[in-house]
Each structure stands twice: as structure tokens, then as C-alpha cells.
Short mmCIF file of C-alpha atoms and ligand atoms in Angstrom, two decimals:
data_model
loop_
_atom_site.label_atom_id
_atom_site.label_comp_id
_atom_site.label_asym_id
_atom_site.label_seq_id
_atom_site.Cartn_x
_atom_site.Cartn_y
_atom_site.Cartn_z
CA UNK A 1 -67.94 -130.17 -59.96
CA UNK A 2 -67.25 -133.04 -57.61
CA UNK A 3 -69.34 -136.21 -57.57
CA UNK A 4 -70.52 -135.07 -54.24
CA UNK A 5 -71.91 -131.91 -55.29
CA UNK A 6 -73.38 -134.10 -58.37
CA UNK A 7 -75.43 -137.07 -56.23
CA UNK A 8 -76.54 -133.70 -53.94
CA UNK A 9 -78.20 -131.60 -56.75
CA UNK A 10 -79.70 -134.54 -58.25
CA UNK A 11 -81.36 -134.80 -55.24
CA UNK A 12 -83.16 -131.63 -55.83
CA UNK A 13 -85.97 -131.11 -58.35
CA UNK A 14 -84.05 -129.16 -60.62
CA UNK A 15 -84.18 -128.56 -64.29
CA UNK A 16 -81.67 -130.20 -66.45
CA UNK A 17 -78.36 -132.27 -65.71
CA UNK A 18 -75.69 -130.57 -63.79
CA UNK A 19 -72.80 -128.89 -65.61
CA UNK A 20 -70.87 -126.80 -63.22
CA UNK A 21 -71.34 -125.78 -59.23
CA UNK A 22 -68.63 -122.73 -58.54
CA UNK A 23 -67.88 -121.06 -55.06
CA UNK A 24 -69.45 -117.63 -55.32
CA UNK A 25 -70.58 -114.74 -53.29
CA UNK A 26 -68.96 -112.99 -50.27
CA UNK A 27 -71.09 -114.11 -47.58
CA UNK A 28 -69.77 -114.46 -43.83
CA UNK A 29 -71.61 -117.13 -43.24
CA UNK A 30 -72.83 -119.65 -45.64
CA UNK A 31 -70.92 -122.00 -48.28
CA UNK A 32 -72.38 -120.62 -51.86
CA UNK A 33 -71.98 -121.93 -54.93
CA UNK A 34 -73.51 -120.90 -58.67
CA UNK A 35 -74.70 -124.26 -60.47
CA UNK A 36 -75.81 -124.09 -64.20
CA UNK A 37 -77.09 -127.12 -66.12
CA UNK A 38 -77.85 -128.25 -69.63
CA UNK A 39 -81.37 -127.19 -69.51
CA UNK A 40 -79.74 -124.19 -69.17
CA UNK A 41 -80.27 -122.54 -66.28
CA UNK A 42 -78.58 -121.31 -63.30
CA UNK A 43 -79.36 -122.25 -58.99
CA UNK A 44 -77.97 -121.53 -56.11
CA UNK A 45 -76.71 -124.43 -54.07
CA UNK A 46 -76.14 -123.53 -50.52
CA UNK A 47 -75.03 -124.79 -47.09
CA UNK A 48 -76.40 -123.39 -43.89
CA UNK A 49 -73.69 -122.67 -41.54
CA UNK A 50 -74.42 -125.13 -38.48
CA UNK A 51 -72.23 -123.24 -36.66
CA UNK A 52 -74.93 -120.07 -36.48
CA UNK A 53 -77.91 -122.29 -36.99
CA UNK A 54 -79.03 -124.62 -34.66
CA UNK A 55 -82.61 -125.10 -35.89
CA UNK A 56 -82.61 -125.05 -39.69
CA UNK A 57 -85.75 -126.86 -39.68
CA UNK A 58 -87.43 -123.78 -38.19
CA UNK A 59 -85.37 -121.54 -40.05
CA UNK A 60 -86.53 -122.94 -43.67
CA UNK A 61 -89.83 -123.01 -42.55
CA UNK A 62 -89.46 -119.29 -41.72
CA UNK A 63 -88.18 -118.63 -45.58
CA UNK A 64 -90.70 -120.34 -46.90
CA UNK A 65 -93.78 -118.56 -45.06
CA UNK A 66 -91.93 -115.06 -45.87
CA UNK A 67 -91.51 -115.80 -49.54
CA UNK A 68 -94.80 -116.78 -49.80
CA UNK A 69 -95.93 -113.76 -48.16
CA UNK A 70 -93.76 -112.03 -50.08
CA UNK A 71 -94.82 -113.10 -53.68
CA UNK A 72 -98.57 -112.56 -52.83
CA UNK A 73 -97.72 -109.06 -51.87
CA UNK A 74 -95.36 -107.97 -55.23
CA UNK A 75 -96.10 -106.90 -58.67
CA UNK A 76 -92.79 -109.10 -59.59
CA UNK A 77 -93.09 -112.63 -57.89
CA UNK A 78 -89.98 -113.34 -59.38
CA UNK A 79 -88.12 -111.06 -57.62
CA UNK A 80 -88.64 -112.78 -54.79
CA UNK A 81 -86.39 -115.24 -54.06
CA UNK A 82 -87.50 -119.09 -54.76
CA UNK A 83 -86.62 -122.43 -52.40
CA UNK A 84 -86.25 -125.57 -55.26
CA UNK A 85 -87.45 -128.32 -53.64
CA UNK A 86 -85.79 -131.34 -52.62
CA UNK A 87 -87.00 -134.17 -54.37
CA UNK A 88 -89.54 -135.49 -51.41
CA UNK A 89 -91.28 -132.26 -51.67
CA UNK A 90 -89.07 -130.87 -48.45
CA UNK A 91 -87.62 -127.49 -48.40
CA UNK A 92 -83.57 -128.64 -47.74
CA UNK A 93 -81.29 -132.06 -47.61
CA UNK A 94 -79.54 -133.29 -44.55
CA UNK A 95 -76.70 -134.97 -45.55
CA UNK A 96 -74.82 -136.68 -42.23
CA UNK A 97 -74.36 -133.24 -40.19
CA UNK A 98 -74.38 -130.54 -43.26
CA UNK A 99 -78.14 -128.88 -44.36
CA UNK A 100 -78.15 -127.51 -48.13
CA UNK A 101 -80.47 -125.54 -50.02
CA UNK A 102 -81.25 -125.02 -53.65
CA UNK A 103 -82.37 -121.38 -54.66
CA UNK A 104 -83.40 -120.62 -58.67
CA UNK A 105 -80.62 -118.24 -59.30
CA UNK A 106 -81.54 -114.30 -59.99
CA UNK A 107 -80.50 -113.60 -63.44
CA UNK A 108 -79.40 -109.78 -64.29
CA UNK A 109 -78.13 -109.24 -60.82
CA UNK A 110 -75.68 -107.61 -59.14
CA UNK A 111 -74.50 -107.55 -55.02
CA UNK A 112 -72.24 -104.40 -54.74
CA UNK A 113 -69.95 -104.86 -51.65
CA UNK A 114 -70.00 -100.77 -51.43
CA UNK A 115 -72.47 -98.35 -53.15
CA UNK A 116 -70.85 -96.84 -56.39
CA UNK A 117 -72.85 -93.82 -55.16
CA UNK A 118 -74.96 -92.61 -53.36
CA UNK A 119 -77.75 -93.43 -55.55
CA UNK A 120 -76.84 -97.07 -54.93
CA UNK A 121 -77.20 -96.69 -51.55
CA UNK A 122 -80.24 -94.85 -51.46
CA UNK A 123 -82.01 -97.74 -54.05
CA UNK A 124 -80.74 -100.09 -51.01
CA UNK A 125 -83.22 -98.19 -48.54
CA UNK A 126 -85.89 -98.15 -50.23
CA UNK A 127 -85.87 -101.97 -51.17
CA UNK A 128 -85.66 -102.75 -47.17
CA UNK A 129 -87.75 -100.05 -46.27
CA UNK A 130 -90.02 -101.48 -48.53
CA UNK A 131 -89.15 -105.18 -47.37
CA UNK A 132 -90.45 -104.49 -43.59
CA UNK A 133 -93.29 -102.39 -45.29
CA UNK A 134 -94.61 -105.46 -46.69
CA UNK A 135 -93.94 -107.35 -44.14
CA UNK A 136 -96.08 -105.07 -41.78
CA UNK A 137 -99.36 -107.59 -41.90
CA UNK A 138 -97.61 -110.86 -41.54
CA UNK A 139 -98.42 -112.81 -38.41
CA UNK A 140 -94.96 -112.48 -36.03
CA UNK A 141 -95.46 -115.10 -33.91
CA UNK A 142 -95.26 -117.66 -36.70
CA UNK A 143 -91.49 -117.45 -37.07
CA UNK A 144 -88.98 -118.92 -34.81
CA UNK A 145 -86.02 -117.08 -33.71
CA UNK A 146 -83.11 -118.59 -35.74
CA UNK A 147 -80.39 -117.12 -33.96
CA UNK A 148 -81.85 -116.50 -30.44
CA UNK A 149 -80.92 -112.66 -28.64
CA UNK A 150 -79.36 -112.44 -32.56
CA UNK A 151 -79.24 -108.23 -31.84
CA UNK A 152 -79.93 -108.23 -28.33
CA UNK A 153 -77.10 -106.40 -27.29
CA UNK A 154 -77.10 -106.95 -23.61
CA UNK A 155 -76.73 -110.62 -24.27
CA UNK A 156 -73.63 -110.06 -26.78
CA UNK A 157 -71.71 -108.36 -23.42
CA UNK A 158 -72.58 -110.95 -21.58
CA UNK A 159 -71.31 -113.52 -24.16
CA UNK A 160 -68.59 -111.63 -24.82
CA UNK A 161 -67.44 -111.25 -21.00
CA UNK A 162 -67.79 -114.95 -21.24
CA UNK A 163 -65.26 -115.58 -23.52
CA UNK A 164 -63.14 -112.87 -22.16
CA UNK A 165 -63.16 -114.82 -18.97
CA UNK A 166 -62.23 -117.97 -20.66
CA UNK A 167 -59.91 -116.71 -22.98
CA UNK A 168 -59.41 -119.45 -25.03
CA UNK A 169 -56.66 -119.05 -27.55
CA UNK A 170 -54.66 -116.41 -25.23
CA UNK A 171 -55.60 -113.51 -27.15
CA UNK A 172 -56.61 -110.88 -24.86
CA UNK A 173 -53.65 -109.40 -23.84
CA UNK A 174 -52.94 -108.08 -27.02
CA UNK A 175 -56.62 -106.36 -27.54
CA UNK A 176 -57.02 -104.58 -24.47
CA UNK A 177 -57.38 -101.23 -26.03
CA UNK A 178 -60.24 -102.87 -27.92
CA UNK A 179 -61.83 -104.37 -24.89
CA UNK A 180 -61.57 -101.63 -22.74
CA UNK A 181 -63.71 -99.61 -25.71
CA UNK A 182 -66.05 -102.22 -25.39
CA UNK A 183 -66.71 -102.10 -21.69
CA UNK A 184 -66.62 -97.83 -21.79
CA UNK A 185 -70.02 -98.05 -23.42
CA UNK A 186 -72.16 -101.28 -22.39
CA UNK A 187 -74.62 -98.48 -20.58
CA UNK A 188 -75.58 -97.15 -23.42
CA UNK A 189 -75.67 -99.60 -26.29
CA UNK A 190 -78.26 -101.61 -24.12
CA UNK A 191 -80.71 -98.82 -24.66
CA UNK A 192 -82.85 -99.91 -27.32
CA UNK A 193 -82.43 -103.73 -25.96
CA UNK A 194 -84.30 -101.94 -22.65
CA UNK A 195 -87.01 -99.86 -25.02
CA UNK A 196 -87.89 -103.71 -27.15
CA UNK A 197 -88.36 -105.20 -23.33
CA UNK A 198 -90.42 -102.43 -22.20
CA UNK A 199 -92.81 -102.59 -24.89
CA UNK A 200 -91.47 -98.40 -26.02
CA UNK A 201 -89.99 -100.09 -29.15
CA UNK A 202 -92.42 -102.22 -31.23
CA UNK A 203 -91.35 -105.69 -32.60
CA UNK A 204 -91.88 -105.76 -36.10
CA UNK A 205 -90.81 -108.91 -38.74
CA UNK A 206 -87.54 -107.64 -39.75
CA UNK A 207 -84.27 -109.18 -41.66
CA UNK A 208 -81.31 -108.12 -39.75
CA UNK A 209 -78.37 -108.35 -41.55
CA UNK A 210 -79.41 -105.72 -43.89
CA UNK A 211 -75.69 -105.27 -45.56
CA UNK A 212 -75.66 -104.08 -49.13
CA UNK A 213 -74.85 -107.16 -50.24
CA UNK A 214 -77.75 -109.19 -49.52
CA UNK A 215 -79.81 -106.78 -51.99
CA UNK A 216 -79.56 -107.75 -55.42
CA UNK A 217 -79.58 -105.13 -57.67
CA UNK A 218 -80.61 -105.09 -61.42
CA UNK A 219 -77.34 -104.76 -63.75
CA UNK A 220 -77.25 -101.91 -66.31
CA UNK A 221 -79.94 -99.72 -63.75
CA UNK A 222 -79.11 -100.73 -60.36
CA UNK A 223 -82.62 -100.33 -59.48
CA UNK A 224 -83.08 -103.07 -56.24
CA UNK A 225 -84.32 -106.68 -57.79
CA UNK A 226 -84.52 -108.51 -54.64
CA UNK A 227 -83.81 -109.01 -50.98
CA UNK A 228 -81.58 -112.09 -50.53
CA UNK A 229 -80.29 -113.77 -47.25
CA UNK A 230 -82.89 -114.51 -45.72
CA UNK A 231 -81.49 -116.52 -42.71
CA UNK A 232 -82.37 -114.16 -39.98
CA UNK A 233 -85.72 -112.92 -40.66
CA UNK A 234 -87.33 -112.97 -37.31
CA UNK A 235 -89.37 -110.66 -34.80
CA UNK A 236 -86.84 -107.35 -34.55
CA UNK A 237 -86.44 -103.83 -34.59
CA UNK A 238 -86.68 -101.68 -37.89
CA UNK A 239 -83.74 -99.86 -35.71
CA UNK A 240 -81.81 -103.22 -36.51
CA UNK A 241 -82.26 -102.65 -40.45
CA UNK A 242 -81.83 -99.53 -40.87
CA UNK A 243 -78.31 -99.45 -38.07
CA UNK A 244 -77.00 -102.43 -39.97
CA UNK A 245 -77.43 -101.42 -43.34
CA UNK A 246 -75.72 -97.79 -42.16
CA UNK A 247 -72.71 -99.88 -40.56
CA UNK A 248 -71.84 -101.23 -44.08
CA UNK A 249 -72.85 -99.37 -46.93
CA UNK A 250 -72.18 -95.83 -45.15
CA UNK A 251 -68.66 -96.66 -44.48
CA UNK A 252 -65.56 -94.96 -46.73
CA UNK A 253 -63.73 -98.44 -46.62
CA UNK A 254 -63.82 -102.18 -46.65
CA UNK A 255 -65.09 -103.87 -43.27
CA UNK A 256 -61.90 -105.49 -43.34
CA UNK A 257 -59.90 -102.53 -43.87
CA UNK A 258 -56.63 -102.10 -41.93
CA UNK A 259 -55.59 -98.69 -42.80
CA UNK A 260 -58.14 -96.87 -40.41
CA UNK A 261 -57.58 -93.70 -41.21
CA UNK A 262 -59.59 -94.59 -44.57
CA UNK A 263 -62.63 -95.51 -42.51
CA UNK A 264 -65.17 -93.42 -41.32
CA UNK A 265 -68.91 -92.73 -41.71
CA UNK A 266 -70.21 -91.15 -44.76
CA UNK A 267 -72.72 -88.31 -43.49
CA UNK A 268 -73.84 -87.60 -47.20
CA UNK A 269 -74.44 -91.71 -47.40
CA UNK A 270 -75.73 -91.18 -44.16
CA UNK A 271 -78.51 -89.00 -45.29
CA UNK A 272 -79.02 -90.72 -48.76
CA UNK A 273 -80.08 -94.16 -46.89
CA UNK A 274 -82.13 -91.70 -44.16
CA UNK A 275 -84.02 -90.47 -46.87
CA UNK A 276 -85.09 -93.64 -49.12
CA UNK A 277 -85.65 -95.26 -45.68
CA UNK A 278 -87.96 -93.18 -44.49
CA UNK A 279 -89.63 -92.80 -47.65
CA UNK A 280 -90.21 -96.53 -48.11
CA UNK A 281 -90.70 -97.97 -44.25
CA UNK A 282 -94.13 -95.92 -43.91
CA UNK A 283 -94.80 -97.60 -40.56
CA UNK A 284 -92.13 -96.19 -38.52
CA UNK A 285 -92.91 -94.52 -34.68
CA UNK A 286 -91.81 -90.63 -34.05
CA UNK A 287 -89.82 -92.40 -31.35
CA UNK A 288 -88.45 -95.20 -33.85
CA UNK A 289 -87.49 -91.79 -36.48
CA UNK A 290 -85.70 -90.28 -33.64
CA UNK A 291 -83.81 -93.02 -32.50
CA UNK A 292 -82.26 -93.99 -35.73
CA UNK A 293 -78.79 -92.48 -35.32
CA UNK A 294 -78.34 -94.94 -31.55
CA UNK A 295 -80.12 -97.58 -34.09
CA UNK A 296 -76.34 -97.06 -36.24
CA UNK A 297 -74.25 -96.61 -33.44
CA UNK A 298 -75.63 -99.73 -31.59
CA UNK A 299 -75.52 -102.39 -34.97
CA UNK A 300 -71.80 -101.04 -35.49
CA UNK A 301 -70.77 -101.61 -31.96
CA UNK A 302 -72.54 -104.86 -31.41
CA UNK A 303 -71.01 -105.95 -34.79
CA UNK A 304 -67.73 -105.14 -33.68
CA UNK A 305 -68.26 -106.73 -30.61
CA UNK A 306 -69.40 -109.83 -32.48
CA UNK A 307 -66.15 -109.88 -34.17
CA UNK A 308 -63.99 -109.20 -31.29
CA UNK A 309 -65.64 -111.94 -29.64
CA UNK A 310 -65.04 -114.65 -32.37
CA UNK A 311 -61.63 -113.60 -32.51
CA UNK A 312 -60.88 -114.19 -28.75
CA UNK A 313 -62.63 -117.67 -29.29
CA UNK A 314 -60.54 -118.72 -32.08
CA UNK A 315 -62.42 -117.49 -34.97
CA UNK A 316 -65.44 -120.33 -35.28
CA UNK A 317 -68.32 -118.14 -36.26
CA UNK A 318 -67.50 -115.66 -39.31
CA UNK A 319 -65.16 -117.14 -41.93
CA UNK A 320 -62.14 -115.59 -41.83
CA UNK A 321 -59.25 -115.43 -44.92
CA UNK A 322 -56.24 -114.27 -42.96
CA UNK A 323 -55.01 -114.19 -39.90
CA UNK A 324 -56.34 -111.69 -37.71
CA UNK A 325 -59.45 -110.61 -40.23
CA UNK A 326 -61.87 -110.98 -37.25
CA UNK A 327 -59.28 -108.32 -35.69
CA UNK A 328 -59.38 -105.98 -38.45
CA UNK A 329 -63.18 -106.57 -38.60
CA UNK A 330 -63.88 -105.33 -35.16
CA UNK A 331 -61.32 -102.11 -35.49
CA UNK A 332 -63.03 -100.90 -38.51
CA UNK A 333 -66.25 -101.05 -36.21
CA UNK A 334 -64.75 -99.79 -33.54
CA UNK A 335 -63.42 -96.87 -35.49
CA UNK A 336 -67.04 -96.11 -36.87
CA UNK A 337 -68.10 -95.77 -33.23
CA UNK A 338 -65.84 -93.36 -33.10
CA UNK A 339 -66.54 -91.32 -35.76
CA UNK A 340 -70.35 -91.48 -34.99
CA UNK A 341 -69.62 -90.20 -31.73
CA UNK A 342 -67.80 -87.39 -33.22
CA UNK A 343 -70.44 -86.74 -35.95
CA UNK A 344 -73.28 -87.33 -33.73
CA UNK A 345 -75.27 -84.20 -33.47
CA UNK A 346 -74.82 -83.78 -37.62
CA UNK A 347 -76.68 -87.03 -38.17
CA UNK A 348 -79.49 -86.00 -35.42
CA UNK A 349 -80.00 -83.15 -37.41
CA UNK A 350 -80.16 -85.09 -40.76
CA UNK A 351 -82.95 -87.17 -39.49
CA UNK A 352 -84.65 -84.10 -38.57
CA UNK A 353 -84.52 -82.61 -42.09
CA UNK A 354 -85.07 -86.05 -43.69
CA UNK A 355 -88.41 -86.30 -41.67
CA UNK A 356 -89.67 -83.06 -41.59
CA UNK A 357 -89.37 -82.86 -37.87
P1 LIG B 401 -74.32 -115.45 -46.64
O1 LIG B 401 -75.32 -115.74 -45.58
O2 LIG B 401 -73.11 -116.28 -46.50
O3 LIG B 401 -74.02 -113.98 -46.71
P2 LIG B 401 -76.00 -115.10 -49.01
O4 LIG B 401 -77.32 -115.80 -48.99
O5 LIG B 401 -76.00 -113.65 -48.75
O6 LIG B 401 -74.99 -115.88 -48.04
O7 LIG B 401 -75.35 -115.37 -50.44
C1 LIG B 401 -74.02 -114.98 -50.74
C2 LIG B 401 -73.94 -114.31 -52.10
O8 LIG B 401 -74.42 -115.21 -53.14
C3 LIG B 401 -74.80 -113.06 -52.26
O9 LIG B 401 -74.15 -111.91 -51.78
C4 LIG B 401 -75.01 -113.01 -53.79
O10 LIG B 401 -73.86 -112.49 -54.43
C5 LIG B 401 -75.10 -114.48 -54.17
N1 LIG B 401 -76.51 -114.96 -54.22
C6 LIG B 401 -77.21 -115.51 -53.21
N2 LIG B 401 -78.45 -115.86 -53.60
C7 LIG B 401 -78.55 -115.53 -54.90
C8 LIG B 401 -79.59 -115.68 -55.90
N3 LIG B 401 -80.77 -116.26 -55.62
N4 LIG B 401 -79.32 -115.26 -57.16
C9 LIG B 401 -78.14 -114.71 -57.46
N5 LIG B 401 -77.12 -114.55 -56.57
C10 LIG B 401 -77.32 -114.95 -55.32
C1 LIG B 402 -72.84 -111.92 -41.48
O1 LIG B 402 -74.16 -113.63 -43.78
P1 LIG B 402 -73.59 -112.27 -44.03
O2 LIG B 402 -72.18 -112.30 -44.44
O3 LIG B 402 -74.51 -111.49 -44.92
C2 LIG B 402 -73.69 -111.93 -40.22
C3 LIG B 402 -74.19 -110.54 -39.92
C4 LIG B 402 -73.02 -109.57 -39.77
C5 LIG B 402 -72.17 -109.63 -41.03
C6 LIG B 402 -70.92 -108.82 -40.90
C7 LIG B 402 -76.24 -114.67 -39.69
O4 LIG B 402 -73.65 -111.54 -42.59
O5 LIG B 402 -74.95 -110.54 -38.72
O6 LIG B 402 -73.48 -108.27 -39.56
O7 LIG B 402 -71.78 -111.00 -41.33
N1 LIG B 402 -74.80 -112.86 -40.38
C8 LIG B 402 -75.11 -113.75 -39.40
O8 LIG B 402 -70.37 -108.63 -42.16
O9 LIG B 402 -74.50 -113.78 -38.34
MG1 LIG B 403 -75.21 -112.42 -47.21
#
């Protein structure tokens, strides 16, 4: 541990003296370490990417209300995730220009980066099914948007043409396959942006980054624990959660896989997430159930899109750990698309069974 690390937990009302603070997690987005003390016990020491945050104020204030939603609402307030206060009673440090956050660590966990079955992924619906389901009653308009137009598509081509345009790091030449896949379907991937505008689509408190690995799940029964990463818990569509969490967990390979002919979509996870889905987000429209295959396709494009983006800006959002990962990243995504496309009237039809209509 470095002394750094040291004078910045002790600024947190923690139990016990420091002993160790390791890197952990495989999180995109945030710097994560594992702290354990001499009390003993374990916390999670985070630091909020500035770089996708702009107002962490706003955005700890928005964990905070959730949680506490949250824990009045479940038979296991534990299994909710905890902020440890800072020592003045506030909910994060500012240090110069970084933000961190202290979580009490959840003990008996596990993140799986891919379901070990389809079981796994099925336990993984029903714990954000039941996540918005809970959520149903709690007052929208309280939380800000911490990532504003974070899945409105429309707005990720326009930022995307943007850096196109600019091309910073002289990229673009070599991804024009990619771009021109892009551009082929901006029509249609703006749909359900259109349908949350026009009021078809209801907003709903959502998560939206629903990947497998921000559900804990207990070891030994991999039964879901808890719903983690909370950063982007904002006014959504349950089309966002349930396409996101498809785009990861239903895939046959790595999001950073580079031999695509190992990636494609999963129809049997396909149907396994469908099913505890459905059973566990009780809220859903007829017109929500039916659109949940676009709900996929859209979250894998725009995530791909995402990706491709970052890479033609020189790779400042996601981190990367190679050259070219944001690359990889958005071909995997792109090649999901694909096989969505080509699988397309087989995953209609599994919503139809799964729903009994
Ligand atoms: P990121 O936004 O970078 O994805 P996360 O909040 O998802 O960061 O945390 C990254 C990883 O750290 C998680 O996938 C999980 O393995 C671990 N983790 C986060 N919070 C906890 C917690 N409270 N208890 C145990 N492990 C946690
Ligand atoms: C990021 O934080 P993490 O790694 O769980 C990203 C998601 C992307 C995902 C792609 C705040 O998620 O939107 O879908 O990477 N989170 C943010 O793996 O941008
Ligand atoms: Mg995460």
C-alpha cells in the first residue's frame, strides 16, 4: 500500500488500521482496489473516472438515494451495496482533481466475466429484473443524469461523426469497413431513441450497464447477492438493461476477442436471460416485451460504436491494455450485430414463447 492510499483511507470512517489496498476487478471504467485492515475487514476503495463523470457530486447523491431506497425495499439490507463515509459525514473525498469512494466490501462474492451456464445467466435476469422492479416507486426526477444522452443513440452518431470528422490520431483509414457498418444502420438503431421522445416508451429508473459483471453472485450457489456499479443509474429504458446485459453475457466469447469466428450470440442464453427477465421485471409494456430483441441489437451496436469512437479519438474513455483493444472491442460488437441480424426472427419468436404471446 502506498502512503497515499494510507493518508486517503484514513480519511474515511473505516474500521480498523489499513493493511493492504490491491488493484482488483475488471471494470472499464473506474480504478478499484480491495483494502483489508486489522479490524479485519475488507472495503472497496474506488476512484470515479473523471473522464466519464463530470458531476460526481450529483452522481453520489444519486447512489445514495437508490441504496437507501433499496435497503428499505429488501429482505437482505446487506446485499445492498453500502457508501462508508468520509470522515465529515460526506459521501466521497476530492483530492486535487481525483474523487474516491469507500464501499464495505461484499464478502462470499463472485463477478463472473461469462455465465458458467446458463443458469448463471438466467440468476443475472432475475436480479436486474428484480432491480428495476424495485425501483418501480422511486421518484425519477430526483436523480441527475450522470452521463447525459448515456444510451441515446442518436447522439452517439452524432458524436461519433464528430470525431470521424476530426480524426484525431489518423485512424480512420484503416477502419472503414467498420465505419461504413456503422453508417448502413443509423435509421434504425435510432428507433427506440424516437419511441423514449415520443412518450411510446416509458422512462423508468434503470442501471444501464447491466454486464454480468456488475452482479455479484453468492460463491458455492451462484444465486445473485447484489447489484454493483452503480454509476449510471438514471431515468432509462428497461430496453437498455435487458439489451446490455444480452450484449455481454449472451455472447460465445470475450468482448475483447479477436478470433471472430468464436463470437456470436447464444440463442439458448438468449432465451435463458428472456425468461428470468420477464419473470422478475413485472412492470414491463406489451410494446416494451416486443421490442426486446431491437432493445439487444441497439445496446450491441451503440456499444460498438462507443468503442469505435474512443478508438478514433485516441482511446481516452475505456481503459484499454493493448494496442488496438478498443478495435477488437468494437469488432466483437459489430460481429454480434451481425449475427442478430441473421438470427433475428429466432429470437422474435423466443420472446413470444417466453411471454406467452
Ligand atoms: P467499473 O465501473 O470500473 O466497472 P465496478 O464498480 O463494477 O467498477 O467494480 C469493479 C469490480 O470490483 C467488480 O466487477 C467487482 O469484481 C469488484 N467489486 C466492486 N464493488 C464490490 C463490492 N462492494 N464488494 C466486492 N467486490 C466488489
Ligand atoms: C463500461 O464500468 P463497466 O466496465 O462496468 C461502460 C459501459 C459499457 C462497458 C463495456 C459508465 O462498463 O457503458 O457497456 O464498459 N460504463 C460506462 O464493457 O461507460
Ligand atoms: Mg463494472
Amino acid at each position: 500500500m502506498t502512503a497515499k492510499q494510507y493518508e486517503l483511507l484514513r480519511q474515511f470512517s473505516i474500521k480498523g488500521t489499513p493493511v493492504s489496498c490491491e488493484r482488483c476487478g475488471s471494470g472499464h471504467i473506474n480504478e478499484t482496489y480491495c483494502v483489508r485492515t486489522d479490524a479485519p475487514h475488507r472495503y472497496i476503495l474506488q476512484k470515479i473516472s473523471a473522464e466519464a463523470f463530470k458531476d460526481v457530486p450529483g452522481l453520489m447523491n444519486n447512489i445514495c438515494l437508490v441504496t437507501d431506497y433499496l435497503r428499505r425495499k429488501s429482505d437482505c439490507p446487506d446485499h445492498v451495496m453500502n457508501i462508508v463515509p468520509a470522515c465529515d459525514g460526506e459521501s466521497f473525498r476530492q483530492v486535487g482533481e481525483e474523487y474516491w469512494r469507500v464501499y464495505d466490501y461484499i464478502e462470499g462474492a463472485v463477478a463472473l466475466e461469462a455465465p458458467r451456464c446458463p443458469h448463471d445467466f438466467y440468476e443475472s435476469a432475475i436480479a436486474f429484473g428484480d432491480f428495476q422492479t424495485k425501483l418501480e416507486g422511486f421518484p425519477v426526477e430526483r436523480l441527475v443524469e450522470t452521463i447525459p444522452n448515456f444510451h441515446n443513440t442518436v447522439d452517439r452518431y452524432r458524436i461519433f461523426r464528430e470525431v470521424l470528422a476530426k480524426d484525431p490520431c489518423g485512424r480512420a483509414g484503416d477502419v472503414r469497413e467498420e465505419i461504413a457498418f456503422v453508417l448502413s444502420r443509423e435509421e434504425e438503431m435510432g428507433t427506440l431513441q424516437r419511441m423514449r421522445e415520443s412518450g411510446e416508451l416509458p422512462t423508468r429508473v434503470t442501471h444501464n450497464d447491466t454486464k454480468l459483471n456488475n452482479v455479484l453472485l453468492e460463491e458455492g450457489t451462484y444465486k445473485p447477492l447484489c447489484i454493483i456499479d452503480l454509476d449510471t443509474v438514471m431515468p432509462g429504458l428497461s430496453l437498455y438493461d435487458f439489451g446490455d446485459a444480452i450484449r455481454f453475457g449472451a455472447a460465445t466469447a470475450a468482448e475483447d476477442e479477436r478470433d471472430l469466428d468464436k463470437v456470436e450470440m447464444s440463442l439458448e442464453m438468449f432465451r435463458e436471460f428472456t425468461r428470468g427477465f420477464l419473470a422478475a421485471c413485472t412492470t414491463l409494456t406489451r410494446r416494451e416485451v416486443e421490442l426486446l430483441p431491437l432493445g439487444a441489437k441497439t445496446m450491441t451496436m451503440e456499444c460498438g460504436i462507443r468503442f469505435l469512437t474512443d478508438y478514433l479519438d485516441g482511446d481516452h474513455y475505456f481503459a484499454i491494455h493493448r494496442e488496438g483493444h478498443n478495435l477488437d472491442r468494437c469488432r466483437t460488437q459489430f460481429k454480434l450485430v451481425r449475427d442478430m441480424e441473421a438470427k433475428w426472427e429466432e429470437m422474435q419468436k423466443i420472446v413470444k414463447e417466453e411471454s406467452g404471446r
